[in-house]
Short mmCIF file of C-alpha atoms and ligand atoms in Angstrom, two decimals:
data_model
loop_
_atom_site.label_atom_id
_atom_site.label_comp_id
_atom_site.label_asym_id
_atom_site.label_seq_id
_atom_site.Cartn_x
_atom_site.Cartn_y
_atom_site.Cartn_z
CA MET A 1 25.73 -13.55 0.29
CA SER A 2 26.99 -10.99 3.26
CA PHE A 3 26.10 -7.58 3.37
CA SER A 4 28.50 -5.96 2.26
CA THR A 5 27.96 -6.31 -1.06
CA LEU A 6 24.78 -4.95 -1.34
CA GLY A 7 26.95 -1.19 -1.57
CA LEU A 8 26.07 -0.10 2.23
CA CYS A 9 28.53 2.22 4.32
CA LYS A 10 30.06 0.74 7.00
CA GLN A 11 28.59 2.87 9.55
CA LEU A 12 25.23 0.61 8.58
CA LEU A 13 26.83 -2.90 8.40
CA GLU A 14 28.24 -1.81 11.94
CA ALA A 15 24.98 -1.45 12.43
CA VAL A 16 23.09 -5.06 11.34
CA SER A 17 25.79 -7.01 12.33
CA GLU A 18 24.51 -5.51 16.11
CA LYS A 19 21.72 -6.62 15.25
CA GLY A 20 23.12 -10.30 14.39
CA TYR A 21 21.89 -10.65 11.46
CA ASP A 22 24.77 -11.45 8.76
CA THR A 23 22.56 -12.25 6.07
CA PRO A 24 20.29 -9.97 3.57
CA SER A 25 16.68 -12.29 3.25
CA PRO A 26 15.81 -12.04 -0.57
CA ILE A 27 14.09 -9.08 -0.07
CA GLN A 28 16.36 -7.40 1.03
CA ALA A 29 19.07 -8.30 -1.61
CA GLN A 30 16.28 -7.45 -4.17
CA ALA A 31 15.52 -4.24 -2.05
CA ILE A 32 18.65 -2.56 -1.07
CA PRO A 33 20.77 -1.82 -4.44
CA ALA A 34 17.88 -0.95 -6.27
CA VAL A 35 16.72 1.80 -3.69
CA LEU A 36 20.73 2.56 -3.64
CA ASN A 37 20.41 2.99 -7.55
CA GLY A 38 17.56 5.33 -6.93
CA ARG A 39 14.88 3.13 -8.03
CA ASP A 40 10.84 2.74 -7.96
CA VAL A 41 10.35 0.01 -6.43
CA MET A 42 7.00 -2.53 -6.03
CA ALA A 43 7.45 -5.02 -3.60
CA ALA A 44 4.86 -7.80 -2.16
CA ALA A 45 6.48 -9.14 0.31
CA GLN A 46 4.69 -9.71 3.83
CA THR A 47 6.00 -8.50 7.34
CA GLY A 48 8.27 -11.29 8.25
CA THR A 49 10.53 -11.62 5.40
CA GLY A 50 12.82 -8.81 6.28
CA LYS A 51 11.00 -5.71 4.12
CA THR A 52 11.60 -3.05 7.10
CA ALA A 53 15.14 -3.03 6.44
CA GLY A 54 15.06 -3.93 2.97
CA PHE A 55 13.53 -0.12 2.50
CA THR A 56 15.23 1.28 5.54
CA LEU A 57 18.85 0.26 5.20
CA PRO A 58 19.29 1.89 1.45
CA LEU A 59 17.07 4.94 2.56
CA LEU A 60 18.91 5.76 4.89
CA GLN A 61 22.24 5.39 2.95
CA ARG A 62 20.84 8.31 0.69
CA LEU A 63 19.41 10.72 3.06
CA SER A 64 23.01 10.44 4.85
CA LYS A 65 24.46 11.41 1.06
CA GLY A 66 22.51 14.83 0.88
CA PRO A 67 22.49 18.02 3.41
CA PRO A 68 19.85 17.66 6.73
CA ALA A 69 16.68 18.83 6.64
CA LYS A 70 16.07 22.08 7.85
CA ALA A 71 13.44 23.66 9.73
CA ASN A 72 10.01 22.23 9.36
CA GLN A 73 11.41 19.69 6.84
CA VAL A 74 11.09 16.39 6.34
CA ARG A 75 12.52 14.55 3.41
CA ALA A 76 11.05 11.20 3.94
CA LEU A 77 7.64 10.29 4.36
CA VAL A 78 7.03 5.86 5.59
CA LEU A 79 3.57 5.73 5.65
CA THR A 80 1.78 2.52 7.69
CA PRO A 81 -1.61 1.68 8.22
CA THR A 82 -0.91 0.96 12.61
CA ARG A 83 0.06 2.66 15.19
CA GLU A 84 1.88 -0.18 15.96
CA LEU A 85 3.52 -0.66 13.17
CA ALA A 86 4.52 3.03 12.45
CA ALA A 87 6.33 2.24 16.28
CA GLN A 88 7.98 -0.46 14.77
CA VAL A 89 9.44 0.94 11.59
CA GLY A 90 10.92 4.00 13.90
CA GLU A 91 12.51 2.02 15.97
CA SER A 92 14.02 0.10 12.83
CA VAL A 93 14.75 3.91 12.22
CA GLU A 94 16.59 4.15 14.96
CA ALA A 95 18.38 1.05 15.21
CA TYR A 96 19.54 1.26 11.80
CA GLY A 97 20.57 5.21 11.91
CA LYS A 98 21.63 5.27 15.06
CA HIS A 99 25.96 5.71 13.67
CA LEU A 100 24.91 7.97 10.99
CA ARG A 101 23.59 11.96 12.30
CA LEU A 102 19.99 12.20 10.70
CA ARG A 103 16.49 12.57 13.10
CA SER A 104 13.58 10.75 12.97
CA THR A 105 10.44 10.32 14.25
CA VAL A 106 7.58 8.56 14.85
CA VAL A 107 4.04 10.65 14.61
CA PHE A 108 0.66 8.39 15.26
CA GLY A 109 -3.25 9.61 16.47
CA GLY A 110 -4.69 8.65 19.93
CA VAL A 111 -2.32 10.49 22.34
CA LYS A 112 -0.77 13.99 22.14
CA ILE A 113 -0.25 16.68 19.46
CA ASN A 114 2.15 19.06 20.94
CA PRO A 115 4.43 17.53 21.20
CA GLN A 116 4.44 16.05 17.59
CA MET A 117 4.59 19.39 16.84
CA MET A 118 7.16 19.89 18.58
CA ARG A 119 9.78 17.46 18.00
CA LEU A 120 9.24 17.98 14.01
CA ARG A 121 9.61 21.97 14.07
CA LYS A 122 13.48 21.22 13.72
CA GLY A 123 13.08 19.66 11.01
CA VAL A 124 13.38 15.69 10.81
CA ASP A 125 14.88 13.52 8.25
CA ILE A 126 13.05 11.16 8.56
CA LEU A 127 9.21 10.29 9.67
CA VAL A 128 7.59 8.24 9.92
CA ALA A 129 3.14 8.41 10.51
CA THR A 130 -0.16 6.97 10.33
CA PRO A 131 -2.41 8.29 7.49
CA GLY A 132 -5.20 10.75 9.55
CA ARG A 133 -2.36 11.76 12.35
CA LEU A 134 -0.19 12.90 9.05
CA LEU A 135 -2.95 14.99 8.34
CA ASP A 136 -4.28 16.65 11.41
CA LEU A 137 -0.15 17.77 12.07
CA TYR A 138 0.05 18.76 8.07
CA GLN A 139 -3.80 20.52 7.94
CA GLN A 140 -1.91 22.53 10.83
CA ASN A 141 1.38 23.95 9.70
CA ALA A 142 3.64 21.63 11.38
CA MET A 143 5.66 20.59 8.77
CA SER A 144 6.48 21.17 4.98
CA PHE A 145 7.42 18.17 2.03
CA HIS A 146 8.82 20.66 0.07
CA THR A 147 11.84 19.32 -0.39
CA LEU A 148 11.29 16.10 0.28
CA GLU A 149 13.12 13.00 -1.50
CA VAL A 150 11.58 9.59 -0.68
CA LEU A 151 7.55 8.90 -0.15
CA ILE A 152 7.15 4.54 1.53
CA LEU A 153 4.19 3.40 1.77
CA ASP A 154 4.42 0.30 3.93
CA GLU A 155 1.59 -2.90 4.26
CA ALA A 156 -0.57 -0.98 1.19
CA ASP A 157 -2.94 -3.18 0.90
CA ARG A 158 -3.85 -2.81 4.50
CA MET A 159 -4.11 0.44 3.96
CA LEU A 160 -6.38 0.12 1.00
CA ASP A 161 -8.06 -2.65 3.52
CA MET A 162 -8.69 0.45 5.92
CA GLY A 163 -9.64 3.04 3.82
CA PHE A 164 -7.04 5.22 4.14
CA ILE A 165 -6.90 6.15 0.06
CA HIS A 166 -8.69 9.65 0.57
CA ASP A 167 -5.95 10.11 2.95
CA ILE A 168 -3.10 8.82 1.11
CA ARG A 169 -4.57 10.63 -2.25
CA ARG A 170 -4.07 13.74 -0.19
CA ILE A 171 -1.51 13.43 1.03
CA LEU A 172 -0.02 12.02 -2.14
CA LYS A 173 -0.92 15.98 -3.37
CA ALA A 174 0.31 17.58 -1.20
CA LEU A 175 4.55 16.46 -1.50
CA PRO A 176 6.45 16.80 -4.30
CA ASN A 177 6.15 15.40 -7.54
CA LYS A 178 9.67 15.01 -8.02
CA ARG A 179 10.69 12.36 -5.33
CA GLN A 180 12.18 8.61 -5.74
CA ASN A 181 8.32 6.01 -4.48
CA LEU A 182 8.98 2.30 -2.51
CA MET A 183 5.88 0.07 -1.86
CA PHE A 184 5.06 -2.83 -0.51
CA SER A 185 2.39 -4.52 -0.34
CA ALA A 186 1.90 -8.10 1.50
CA THR A 187 -0.50 -8.96 -0.98
CA PHE A 188 -0.45 -6.85 -4.99
CA SER A 189 -4.97 -7.13 -5.29
CA ASP A 190 -6.01 -4.95 -8.35
CA ASP A 191 -6.56 -2.06 -6.38
CA ILE A 192 -2.82 -1.92 -5.79
CA ARG A 193 -2.02 -1.99 -9.02
CA ASP A 194 -4.24 0.58 -9.62
CA LEU A 195 -2.75 2.22 -7.02
CA ALA A 196 0.08 2.09 -7.68
CA LYS A 197 0.42 2.97 -11.10
CA THR A 198 -0.39 6.48 -9.38
CA ILE A 199 2.77 6.45 -6.85
CA VAL A 200 5.07 3.98 -8.67
CA ASN A 201 7.66 5.18 -12.03
CA ASP A 202 9.04 2.31 -13.95
CA PRO A 203 9.39 0.62 -10.65
CA VAL A 204 12.06 -2.57 -10.39
CA GLU A 205 9.05 -5.10 -9.15
CA ILE A 206 10.13 -7.33 -6.05
CA SER A 207 8.08 -10.15 -4.68
CA VAL A 208 9.25 -12.77 -2.58
CA THR A 209 6.51 -14.39 -1.92
CA PRO A 210 3.88 -16.03 -3.67
CA ARG A 211 0.86 -14.03 -5.35
CA ASN A 212 -1.33 -14.69 -1.50
CA SER A 213 1.05 -17.78 -0.47
CA THR A 214 1.41 -18.26 3.41
CA ALA A 215 5.15 -19.07 4.72
CA PRO A 216 6.02 -22.09 3.53
CA ASN A 217 8.55 -22.89 7.49
CA VAL A 218 4.90 -22.16 8.77
CA SER A 219 2.69 -25.22 9.86
CA GLN A 220 -1.08 -24.95 9.80
CA TRP A 221 -4.54 -26.96 10.67
CA ILE A 222 -7.28 -26.92 12.44
CA HIS A 223 -9.54 -28.44 14.95
CA PRO A 224 -12.84 -28.11 13.82
CA VAL A 225 -14.76 -28.64 17.26
CA ASP A 226 -18.09 -26.48 18.83
CA LYS A 227 -18.48 -22.60 18.99
CA ASN A 228 -18.55 -22.71 23.44
CA GLN A 229 -15.78 -25.04 23.37
CA LYS A 230 -13.68 -22.85 21.90
CA ARG A 231 -11.49 -21.45 24.54
CA HIS A 232 -11.90 -24.37 26.84
CA LEU A 233 -9.87 -26.38 23.38
CA LEU A 234 -7.44 -23.00 23.91
CA LEU A 235 -7.23 -23.80 27.56
CA GLU A 236 -6.61 -27.85 27.09
CA LEU A 237 -3.61 -26.66 24.14
CA ILE A 238 -1.94 -24.12 26.18
CA SER A 239 -1.13 -26.26 28.63
CA HIS A 240 -0.47 -30.06 26.96
CA HIS A 241 1.53 -28.25 23.97
CA LYS A 242 3.06 -25.81 27.11
CA TRP A 243 3.41 -23.42 24.65
CA GLU A 244 5.15 -20.03 26.70
CA GLN A 245 4.08 -17.44 24.00
CA VAL A 246 0.46 -17.28 22.28
CA LEU A 247 -0.70 -14.44 19.92
CA VAL A 248 -4.44 -15.35 19.81
CA PHE A 249 -6.53 -13.22 17.33
CA SER A 250 -10.43 -13.04 17.81
CA ARG A 251 -12.85 -11.12 15.28
CA THR A 252 -14.06 -8.42 17.62
CA LYS A 253 -12.34 -6.27 20.20
CA ARG A 254 -14.96 -8.61 22.79
CA GLY A 255 -15.08 -11.30 22.44
CA ALA A 256 -10.45 -10.65 22.89
CA ASN A 257 -11.06 -8.76 26.52
CA ARG A 258 -13.29 -12.25 27.56
CA LEU A 259 -11.40 -14.39 26.22
CA ALA A 260 -8.01 -12.33 28.16
CA GLU A 261 -10.16 -12.58 31.32
CA PHE A 262 -10.91 -16.73 31.18
CA LEU A 263 -7.07 -17.31 31.22
CA GLU A 264 -6.62 -15.01 33.90
CA LYS A 265 -8.94 -16.82 35.28
CA ASN A 266 -7.88 -19.80 34.14
CA ASN A 267 -3.90 -19.11 36.04
CA ILE A 268 -2.68 -18.33 31.93
CA GLN A 269 -1.51 -13.84 31.75
CA ALA A 270 -2.95 -12.73 29.31
CA ALA A 271 -4.01 -9.52 27.43
CA ALA A 272 -5.97 -7.98 25.26
CA ILE A 273 -5.13 -5.07 22.10
CA HIS A 274 -7.70 -3.68 20.53
CA GLY A 275 -7.89 -0.63 18.76
CA ASN A 276 -10.63 0.22 22.13
CA LYS A 277 -7.50 0.46 24.26
CA SER A 278 -5.21 3.14 24.54
CA GLN A 279 -2.33 3.58 22.93
CA GLY A 280 -0.51 3.45 25.99
CA ALA A 281 -1.90 -0.15 27.86
CA ARG A 282 -0.97 -1.81 24.18
CA THR A 283 2.06 -0.61 24.02
CA ARG A 284 2.45 -1.89 27.91
CA ALA A 285 0.87 -5.29 27.54
CA LEU A 286 3.48 -5.64 23.78
CA GLY A 287 6.58 -5.60 25.57
CA GLU A 288 5.20 -7.85 28.26
CA PHE A 289 4.28 -10.31 26.04
CA LYS A 290 7.71 -9.90 24.17
CA SER A 291 9.39 -9.88 27.79
CA GLY A 292 7.32 -13.15 28.68
CA LYS A 293 4.89 -11.44 31.76
CA LEU A 294 2.35 -12.21 29.18
CA ARG A 295 1.71 -15.71 27.85
CA VAL A 296 -1.11 -15.16 26.09
CA LEU A 297 -2.05 -11.60 23.60
CA VAL A 298 -5.16 -12.01 22.49
CA ALA A 299 -5.66 -9.15 19.37
CA THR A 300 -7.34 -8.41 17.06
CA ASP A 301 -6.72 -7.73 12.83
CA ILE A 302 -6.24 -4.02 13.26
CA ALA A 303 -3.99 -4.48 16.86
CA ALA A 304 -2.19 -7.15 15.43
CA ARG A 305 -1.55 -5.30 12.23
CA GLY A 306 3.23 -5.32 11.29
CA LEU A 307 3.84 -6.25 15.66
CA ASP A 308 7.18 -7.33 15.20
CA ILE A 309 8.38 -10.02 18.20
CA GLU A 310 11.10 -12.51 17.22
CA GLN A 311 9.85 -16.19 16.44
CA LEU A 312 6.34 -16.45 17.74
CA PRO A 313 6.63 -19.88 17.84
CA GLN A 314 3.06 -19.88 18.38
CA VAL A 315 -0.51 -18.11 16.69
CA VAL A 316 -3.81 -19.03 17.57
CA ASN A 317 -7.25 -18.27 15.62
CA LEU A 318 -9.73 -17.73 17.70
CA ASP A 319 -12.04 -17.41 15.34
CA LEU A 320 -11.24 -17.02 11.56
CA PRO A 321 -11.02 -13.60 10.15
CA GLU A 322 -14.09 -12.61 7.75
CA VAL A 323 -11.57 -11.23 4.82
CA ALA A 324 -9.31 -14.05 3.91
CA HIS A 325 -6.63 -12.21 3.08
CA ASP A 326 -6.55 -11.64 7.07
CA TYR A 327 -5.82 -14.92 7.37
CA VAL A 328 -2.22 -14.37 5.48
CA HIS A 329 -1.18 -11.59 7.72
CA ARG A 330 -2.55 -12.69 10.83
CA ILE A 331 0.03 -16.50 9.71
CA GLY A 332 2.94 -13.96 8.45
CA ARG A 333 3.45 -13.19 12.55
CA THR A 334 5.54 -17.05 12.80
CA GLY A 335 7.82 -18.67 10.68
CA ARG A 336 9.25 -14.96 11.24
CA ALA A 337 13.15 -14.92 8.85
CA GLY A 338 13.37 -18.54 8.51
CA ALA A 339 12.28 -19.45 11.94
CA THR A 340 9.30 -21.84 11.97
CA GLY A 341 6.28 -21.70 13.84
CA GLN A 342 2.63 -23.08 13.77
CA ALA A 343 -0.76 -21.65 12.94
CA VAL A 344 -4.08 -23.31 15.30
CA SER A 345 -7.30 -22.28 13.77
CA LEU A 346 -10.57 -23.80 16.01
CA VAL A 347 -13.09 -23.66 13.86
CA SER A 348 -16.84 -24.23 14.10
CA ALA A 349 -19.29 -25.44 12.28
CA ASP A 350 -20.43 -21.83 11.16
CA GLU A 351 -17.15 -20.58 10.02
CA SER A 352 -17.67 -22.76 6.64
CA GLN A 353 -17.97 -20.22 4.37
CA LEU A 354 -14.99 -18.67 5.68
CA LEU A 355 -12.38 -21.15 5.62
CA GLN A 356 -13.59 -22.54 2.19
CA ASP A 357 -12.29 -18.38 1.40
CA ILE A 358 -8.66 -19.52 2.54
CA GLU A 359 -8.47 -22.61 1.26
CA ARG A 360 -9.33 -20.98 -2.05
CA LEU A 361 -7.20 -18.54 -1.69
CA ILE A 362 -4.11 -19.85 0.03
CA GLN A 363 -5.30 -22.47 -2.84
CA THR A 364 -4.27 -25.28 0.47
CA LEU A 365 -7.00 -27.73 2.19
CA LEU A 366 -6.19 -26.56 5.52
CA PRO A 367 -5.34 -31.04 7.52
CA ARG A 368 -8.36 -31.10 9.83
CA LYS A 369 -7.13 -32.18 14.16
CA LEU A 370 -9.81 -33.76 16.48
CA VAL A 371 -9.07 -33.40 20.06
CA ALA A 372 -10.31 -35.63 22.06
CA GLY A 373 -13.74 -34.83 24.72
CA PHE A 374 -13.62 -31.38 21.48
CA GLU A 375 -14.88 -33.48 19.04
CA PRO A 376 -18.21 -31.06 17.48
CA GLN A 377 -21.58 -31.91 17.44
CA ASN A 378 -22.29 -29.18 14.57
CA LYS A 379 -19.60 -31.50 12.35
CA LEU A 380 -18.35 -28.88 10.33
CA PRO A 381 -19.04 -29.85 5.80
CA GLU A 382 -16.34 -31.53 4.28
CA LEU A 383 -14.80 -28.65 1.90
CA ALA A 384 -13.40 -28.84 -2.00
CA LEU A 385 -9.85 -26.72 -3.06
CA ARG A 386 -11.51 -24.23 -5.13
CA PRO A 387 -9.93 -22.16 -8.20
CA PRO A 388 -8.83 -18.73 -6.93
CA ALA A 389 -11.46 -16.96 -7.57
CA LYS A 390 -11.04 -13.71 -10.03
CA ALA A 391 -10.30 -10.34 -8.45
CA LYS A 392 -13.40 -7.88 -9.90
CA LYS A 393 -12.25 -4.18 -10.95
CA PRO A 394 -12.72 -1.37 -8.69
CA LYS A 395 -14.07 1.66 -9.73
CA LYS A 396 -11.77 4.26 -10.08
CA PRO A 397 -12.46 6.47 -7.06
CA LYS A 398 -12.89 9.92 -7.78
CA PRO A 399 -10.92 13.00 -6.33
CA PRO A 400 -12.96 14.56 -3.42
CA GLN A 401 -14.57 17.51 -3.22
CA SER A 402 -14.11 17.67 0.28
CA GLU A 403 -14.71 16.08 3.64
CA ASN A 404 -18.24 16.34 3.62
CA ALA A 405 -20.78 13.63 4.27
CA SER A 406 -21.20 12.31 -0.13
CA SER A 407 -17.14 12.29 0.33
CA ARG A 408 -17.02 9.80 3.26
CA ALA A 409 -19.42 7.99 1.75
CA GLU A 410 -16.99 7.59 -1.26
CA THR A 411 -14.05 6.66 1.11
CA LEU A 412 -16.53 4.40 2.12
CA LYS A 413 -18.16 2.93 -0.63
CA ASN A 414 -14.36 2.88 -2.39
CA ALA A 415 -13.08 0.58 1.25
CA ARG A 416 -16.03 -1.74 0.26
CA LEU A 417 -14.72 -1.96 -3.14
CA THR A 418 -11.76 -3.08 -1.50
CA ALA A 419 -12.89 -5.59 0.62
CA PRO A 420 -13.66 -9.39 -0.91
CA ASN A 421 -15.86 -9.47 1.44
CA PRO A 422 -18.02 -6.90 1.49
CA GLN A 423 -21.36 -6.90 3.71
CA LYS A 424 -19.00 -7.56 7.27
CA ARG A 425 -16.37 -4.65 7.31
CA ARG A 426 -15.14 -3.71 10.04
CA ARG A 427 -14.52 -0.35 11.25
CA ASN A 428 -11.49 1.82 11.37
CA PRO A 429 -10.96 4.41 14.52
CA ASN A 430 -8.66 5.91 12.80
CA LYS A 431 -11.36 6.53 10.23
CA LEU A 432 -14.13 8.43 11.67
CA LYS A 433 -11.19 10.94 13.37
CA SER A 434 -9.72 11.20 9.32
CA GLN A 435 -13.19 11.73 8.72
CA SER A 436 -14.74 14.69 10.59
CA ARG A 437 -11.42 16.98 9.11
CA ARG A 438 -11.29 20.27 7.02
CA PRO A 439 -9.95 19.92 4.15
CA MET A 440 -5.90 20.12 2.88
CA ARG A 441 -4.74 23.52 1.93
CA THR A 442 -2.53 22.38 -1.28
CA PRO A 443 0.80 24.04 -0.52
P1 LIG B 1 10.75 -7.26 8.75
O1 LIG B 1 9.14 -8.29 7.63
O2 LIG B 1 11.11 -5.73 8.48
O3 LIG B 1 8.85 -7.24 9.64
O4 LIG B 1 11.13 -8.32 9.56
C1 LIG B 1 10.89 -9.54 10.53
C2 LIG B 1 12.20 -10.07 11.65
O5 LIG B 1 12.81 -10.59 11.23
C3 LIG B 1 12.40 -8.60 11.85
O6 LIG B 1 12.40 -9.27 14.04
C4 LIG B 1 13.63 -8.15 11.98
O7 LIG B 1 14.65 -7.76 12.93
C5 LIG B 1 14.42 -9.35 11.63
N1 LIG B 1 15.60 -9.65 10.57
C6 LIG B 1 15.78 -9.12 9.46
N2 LIG B 1 16.55 -9.03 8.52
C7 LIG B 1 17.14 -9.20 8.60
C8 LIG B 1 18.22 -10.60 8.98
N3 LIG B 1 18.43 -10.14 7.60
N4 LIG B 1 18.30 -11.43 8.96
C9 LIG B 1 18.13 -12.14 10.57
N5 LIG B 1 16.68 -11.01 11.06
C10 LIG B 1 16.91 -10.22 10.02
#
């Protein structure tokens, strides 16, 4: 199949061929015609499947047929959970839309709001935004959604994991009822289905990866190792295998910093990205990693969410994620769009329960490989594969009355309901910011 059979106009076909794509990925083959026909879409697809082009290409085509956005108006809104993902979607919109006369912009927190307000003043056809900053801008009347035609929720599961549910509901209230809705999520839990019911209307359902599975072209295994030996083992693996571009996941910001420092001391160029780093530092580190200047990028889950690094061959979990779904997301960084990849986890005995949760979720026992000289003193117990867990039905959250303490408690409670491991939630800097906002005006 080629892109020209999907009904895309010549300007978009040209942009696609300039990107070097010749065959649509499965999600693109299914989503593009559906979106062009004006249908709502609900798609189970993780990063790496080509989902961004799957919604961006038909979106651009539909918008190019109508009148351009007037001052302050937004015609299509793409909501993403993180700044990095917003920036990447924004880049895709620019790249695919380069031969069309459509205006787009990206807004997210952590940078000055005024330049974003200026850009919105003229009106934009496509606005890519994270929920918190979008609400801040909306409260300041930076834009209007009266003429909004399309809403896209990207990585909806992560939005819920990060506690954005109330922000999303507030945003939905500000949008016109008649609109096209596209919803993308790596996993489709019951909470996501509940949210979908309030958003999509008679959607075309697309699934390009089996529920909660990892990409088949990624080889995965674990190295059992003592906790205090992990970073030494990582150093050994990097030099032994001559890994040139490695994305390492760390559960904590401090752990990410310490590992990057340790690697630098051992002559491996490395940097850490996480929520405490400025947007500038994060963008710079990502740029240097992509260009090959940095050999190792150490990231926390939230910072790494949706990172689009083409053909990343190697992902290492320095520690296992506390939320088993994050393992699937982490592994999604490699083996992208048909490339093969390796995902290696360094697992200490205290992580045995986390390992069991992951193996249960992906319904696979991960192969174990001992590395000579790093055999653990504290043995990792042998685990049996347990049947998949049944998803609990979450309570329906009440719509918030105000942004006061009780609504905050509701938000946090709801965030916990959506999390597979309620005791160990991450804190999210965006969320804390958004909690201090005043209630939003309805238009
Ligand atoms: P995404 O899942 O949207 O994050 O895309 C993952 C990667 O696949 C990105 O680097 C895209 O540039 C690339 N990609 C998207 N569509 C195609 C395609 N049809 N052929 C080859 N690569 C693609």
